Coordinates of C-alpha atoms in Angstrom, one line a residue:
S24 CA 13.5 -0.2 22.4
E25 CA 11.2 -1.6 19.8
K26 CA 10.3 1.5 17.2
I27 CA 7.0 1.5 14.9
T28 CA 8.3 1.8 11.2
L29 CA 6.6 1.8 8.0
Q30 CA 7.0 -0.5 5.6
D31 CA 8.0 2.0 3.4
Q32 CA 9.2 5.0 4.1
H33 CA 7.6 6.8 1.1
S34 CA 4.2 4.2 1.2
L35 CA 1.2 6.4 1.0
S36 CA -1.4 6.6 3.8
A37 CA -5.3 6.3 3.7
L38 CA -7.3 7.2 6.6
I39 CA -10.5 4.9 7.1
V40 CA -13.1 6.7 9.4
V41 CA -15.8 3.9 10.1
D42 CA -19.8 4.6 10.8
V43 CA -19.3 8.1 12.3
Q44 CA -23.0 8.4 11.5
N45 CA -25.8 9.9 13.6
D46 CA -27.5 7.2 14.8
F47 CA -24.7 5.7 16.4
I48 CA -24.1 9.1 18.0
H49 CA -27.8 10.3 19.4
G50 CA -30.2 8.0 17.5
T51 CA -31.8 4.4 17.5
L52 CA -28.2 2.7 18.4
A53 CA -26.2 5.3 20.1
M54 CA -23.3 3.8 21.6
K55 CA -24.5 5.6 25.2
D56 CA -26.7 3.1 25.2
C57 CA -25.0 0.1 24.4
P58 CA -23.3 -2.1 27.1
A59 CA -19.8 -0.2 27.1
K60 CA -22.0 3.1 28.1
Q61 CA -19.7 5.2 25.7
D62 CA -19.9 8.7 24.1
G63 CA -19.3 7.8 19.8
G64 CA -19.2 11.6 19.6
A65 CA -16.3 12.2 21.4
V66 CA -14.1 10.8 18.5
I67 CA -15.4 13.6 16.2
P68 CA -12.7 16.2 17.7
V69 CA -9.9 13.7 17.4
I70 CA -10.6 12.5 14.0
N71 CA -10.9 16.4 13.0
H72 CA -7.5 17.1 14.2
L73 CA -6.1 14.2 12.7
L74 CA -7.4 15.4 9.2
K75 CA -6.2 19.1 9.9
T76 CA -2.4 18.4 10.6
V77 CA -1.9 14.8 9.0
P78 CA -1.3 14.5 5.4
F79 CA -3.0 11.5 4.4
H80 CA -2.7 10.6 0.4
V81 CA -6.5 9.5 1.0
V82 CA -9.4 9.9 3.3
V83 CA -12.3 7.1 3.0
Y84 CA -15.5 7.4 5.2
T85 CA -17.5 4.4 5.4
Q86 CA -21.4 4.3 6.3
D87 CA -24.0 1.7 7.3
W88 CA -26.7 2.1 4.4
H89 CA -29.3 -0.3 5.6
P90 CA -33.1 -1.1 3.5
K91 CA -35.9 -1.0 5.5
D92 CA -36.2 -4.6 5.5
H93 CA -32.2 -5.7 6.6
I94 CA -31.6 -8.5 8.1
S95 CA -29.8 -7.1 10.9
F96 CA -32.9 -5.1 12.2
Y97 CA -34.7 -6.9 15.1
E98 CA -38.2 -5.7 14.0
N99 CA -37.4 -7.7 11.0
L100 CA -37.0 -11.0 12.5
Q101 CA -40.7 -12.0 11.8
L102 CA -40.1 -11.8 8.1
R103 CA -37.5 -14.4 8.1
Q104 CA -38.2 -16.5 10.9
D105 CA -38.5 -19.8 8.5
L106 CA -34.8 -18.9 7.3
V107 CA -33.8 -19.3 10.8
S108 CA -31.4 -22.5 10.9
C109 CA -32.6 -25.5 13.5
E110 CA -28.9 -25.3 14.6
S111 CA -29.4 -21.7 16.0
K112 CA -29.0 -21.4 19.6
V113 CA -31.9 -19.1 19.9
C114 CA -35.2 -19.7 17.8
A115 CA -37.0 -17.0 15.8
T116 CA -40.0 -16.9 18.5
T117 CA -37.7 -16.7 21.2
A118 CA -35.3 -14.1 20.1
K119 CA -34.3 -10.7 21.9
L120 CA -33.0 -7.6 21.1
Y121 CA -29.1 -8.1 20.7
D122 CA -29.3 -11.9 20.5
T123 CA -27.2 -13.9 17.9
V124 CA -29.5 -16.1 15.4
K125 CA -28.3 -18.2 12.8
F126 CA -29.7 -18.1 9.8
K127 CA -29.7 -21.2 6.7
K128 CA -26.7 -20.7 4.7
P129 CA -25.1 -18.6 3.2
M130 CA -26.6 -16.2 5.8
G131 CA -25.2 -17.4 8.9
E132 CA -25.1 -15.9 12.1
Q133 CA -26.4 -12.4 12.7
T134 CA -26.5 -10.0 15.6
L135 CA -30.3 -8.9 15.8
W136 CA -29.8 -5.0 16.1
P137 CA -32.3 -2.1 16.2
A138 CA -33.2 -0.6 13.0
H139 CA -30.4 2.1 12.5
C140 CA -28.6 3.6 9.5
I141 CA -31.8 3.5 7.1
Q142 CA -30.7 4.5 3.7
N143 CA -31.4 8.3 3.2
T144 CA -32.6 9.1 6.5
S145 CA -30.9 11.4 8.8
G146 CA -29.7 9.0 11.0
A147 CA -27.5 7.2 8.4
Q148 CA -25.9 10.7 8.0
L149 CA -22.5 11.4 8.6
H150 CA -22.2 13.5 12.0
E151 CA -22.4 17.3 10.8
A152 CA -19.7 17.9 13.0
L153 CA -17.3 15.6 11.3
S154 CA -14.9 17.3 8.8
I155 CA -14.9 15.9 5.2
A156 CA -11.8 15.7 3.3
D157 CA -11.5 16.8 0.3
N158 CA -11.2 14.0 -2.7
S159 CA -12.3 11.5 -0.4
I160 CA -13.9 7.9 -0.9
F161 CA -17.0 7.2 0.5
I162 CA -18.3 3.3 1.2
L163 CA -22.1 2.4 1.5
K164 CA -22.4 -1.0 2.9
G165 CA -24.7 -3.2 4.1
D166 CA -27.2 -2.3 1.4
N167 CA -28.6 -5.7 0.3
P168 CA -31.3 -6.6 2.6
T169 CA -30.3 -10.4 3.1
I170 CA -26.5 -9.5 3.9
D171 CA -24.8 -7.6 6.7
S172 CA -21.5 -6.0 6.3
Y173 CA -19.4 -4.6 9.0
S174 CA -16.0 -4.0 7.0
G175 CA -15.4 -1.3 4.7
F176 CA -14.0 -3.7 2.8
W177 CA -16.2 -7.2 2.5
S178 CA -20.0 -8.8 3.5
N179 CA -19.7 -10.8 7.0
Q180 CA -20.0 -13.5 5.3
R181 CA -17.6 -12.5 2.5
Q182 CA -20.8 -12.7 -0.2
T183 CA -20.0 -9.6 -1.3
K184 CA -17.1 -7.3 -2.0
T185 CA -16.9 -3.0 -1.9
D186 CA -14.6 -1.7 -4.1
L187 CA -12.7 -0.3 -1.4
D188 CA -9.5 -2.6 -1.9
K189 CA -9.7 -1.3 -5.8
K190 CA -9.8 2.5 -4.9
L191 CA -7.2 2.0 -2.3
K192 CA -4.5 -0.2 -4.5
E193 CA -5.5 2.4 -7.6
R194 CA -3.8 5.0 -5.6
N195 CA -0.9 2.7 -4.4
I196 CA -2.2 2.8 -0.8
R197 CA 0.3 0.4 1.6
N198 CA -0.7 2.0 5.2
V199 CA -4.1 2.1 6.4
Y200 CA -5.3 3.6 9.5
V201 CA -8.6 2.8 11.0
C202 CA -10.8 4.5 13.5
G203 CA -14.7 5.2 14.1
L204 CA -17.3 3.4 15.2
A205 CA -17.7 0.8 17.0
L206 CA -13.9 -0.3 17.7
D207 CA -15.3 -4.1 18.8
F208 CA -17.3 -4.5 15.4
C209 CA -17.3 -2.4 12.3
V210 CA -13.2 -0.9 13.4
A211 CA -12.4 -4.5 14.1
A212 CA -13.8 -6.1 10.7
T213 CA -12.4 -3.4 8.7
A214 CA -9.0 -3.7 10.2
S215 CA -8.8 -7.5 9.8
H216 CA -9.7 -7.3 6.3
S217 CA -7.5 -4.7 5.8
L218 CA -4.6 -6.9 7.2
E219 CA -6.0 -9.9 5.3
L220 CA -5.3 -7.7 2.1
N221 CA -1.8 -6.8 2.8
Y222 CA -2.1 -3.4 4.3
Q223 CA 0.1 -2.5 7.0
T224 CA -2.6 -1.6 9.6
F225 CA -3.3 0.5 12.6
I226 CA -6.0 0.9 14.9
I227 CA -6.2 4.7 16.0
E228 CA -7.2 3.7 19.7
D229 CA -8.4 7.2 21.2
A230 CA -10.3 7.9 17.9
C231 CA -12.6 5.1 18.3
R232 CA -15.2 4.0 21.0
C233 CA -16.4 0.5 21.2
A234 CA -20.1 -1.1 22.2
D235 CA -19.3 -3.8 24.4
E236 CA -15.7 -3.8 26.6
L237 CA -15.3 -7.6 26.8
V238 CA -15.9 -8.2 23.2
M239 CA -13.0 -5.1 22.4
K240 CA -10.9 -7.3 24.4
I241 CA -11.4 -10.5 22.7
K242 CA -11.2 -8.5 18.8
V243 CA -8.1 -6.1 20.2
E244 CA -6.4 -9.7 20.9
E245 CA -7.0 -11.3 17.5
L246 CA -6.0 -7.9 15.8
K247 CA -2.3 -8.1 17.6
K248 CA -1.9 -11.4 16.7
D249 CA -2.5 -11.0 13.3
G250 CA -0.2 -7.8 13.2
C251 CA -2.2 -5.0 13.3
E252 CA -0.6 -1.8 15.6
F253 CA -2.6 -0.3 18.3
I254 CA -1.6 3.5 18.7
Q255 CA -2.6 7.1 20.0
A256 CA -4.0 9.6 17.8
D257 CA -0.4 11.7 18.7
M258 CA 1.6 9.2 17.4
V259 CA -0.3 9.4 13.5
E260 CA 1.3 12.4 11.6
P261 CA 5.3 11.1 12.6
L262 CA 4.2 7.7 11.2
V263 CA 2.6 9.2 8.1
R264 CA 5.5 11.6 7.9
G265 CA 8.2 8.0 7.3
F266 CA 9.6 8.6 11.0
Q267 CA 10.2 5.8 13.4
I268 CA 8.2 6.3 16.7
P269 CA 8.7 3.8 19.9
N270 CA 6.4 1.3 20.2
V271 CA 4.9 2.0 23.3

């Protein structure tokens, strides 16, 4: 059968834990309240087991870290009504929560979310049950009021780049395993940019949850086409240790 193999048996691997924050688990943007009705907290024991058993070279934790006046918050739309493009399918006065509006360049399209993960609030903190690895990297994203950022690497319209790629390259990382919340948004965006940056990229499906299953199916197909591998948590350790495993 077809095998999944690492590019190099001695390649170093990173785990990126995406946005396992209180607001996505039991707060203002809890996964259980999204269309897919999934429990974001269910990823925590899976991730903790990976951290305990798999010899990752480095672990990265990303966090949404928004100012109160962030552009992604539905509550702030009235602050920027004059910046909504005439090309937007939804106008500022009729837009509803979770609608997508189009702002004038360079901001582009923006989904309107409930206020979430506001800087220095409990909602923005990583969940207390999540294990934190030694010598890990923390990436705070979405901290510019007018720029949203799903990915741990770049903002949505690529105006800004975090130092994640630099930190991974400093450590000679070649293989990136991505997990966390939500598969169809921030996990997918992080994995997509990881592929663009030429990391061999894996998404650990049972260590993720999604917000919208229809969106997730589209994102999964796009990522597979781009070369992302979708695996289960029990496949990670042999891969990181350099063994071949069946591609199922």
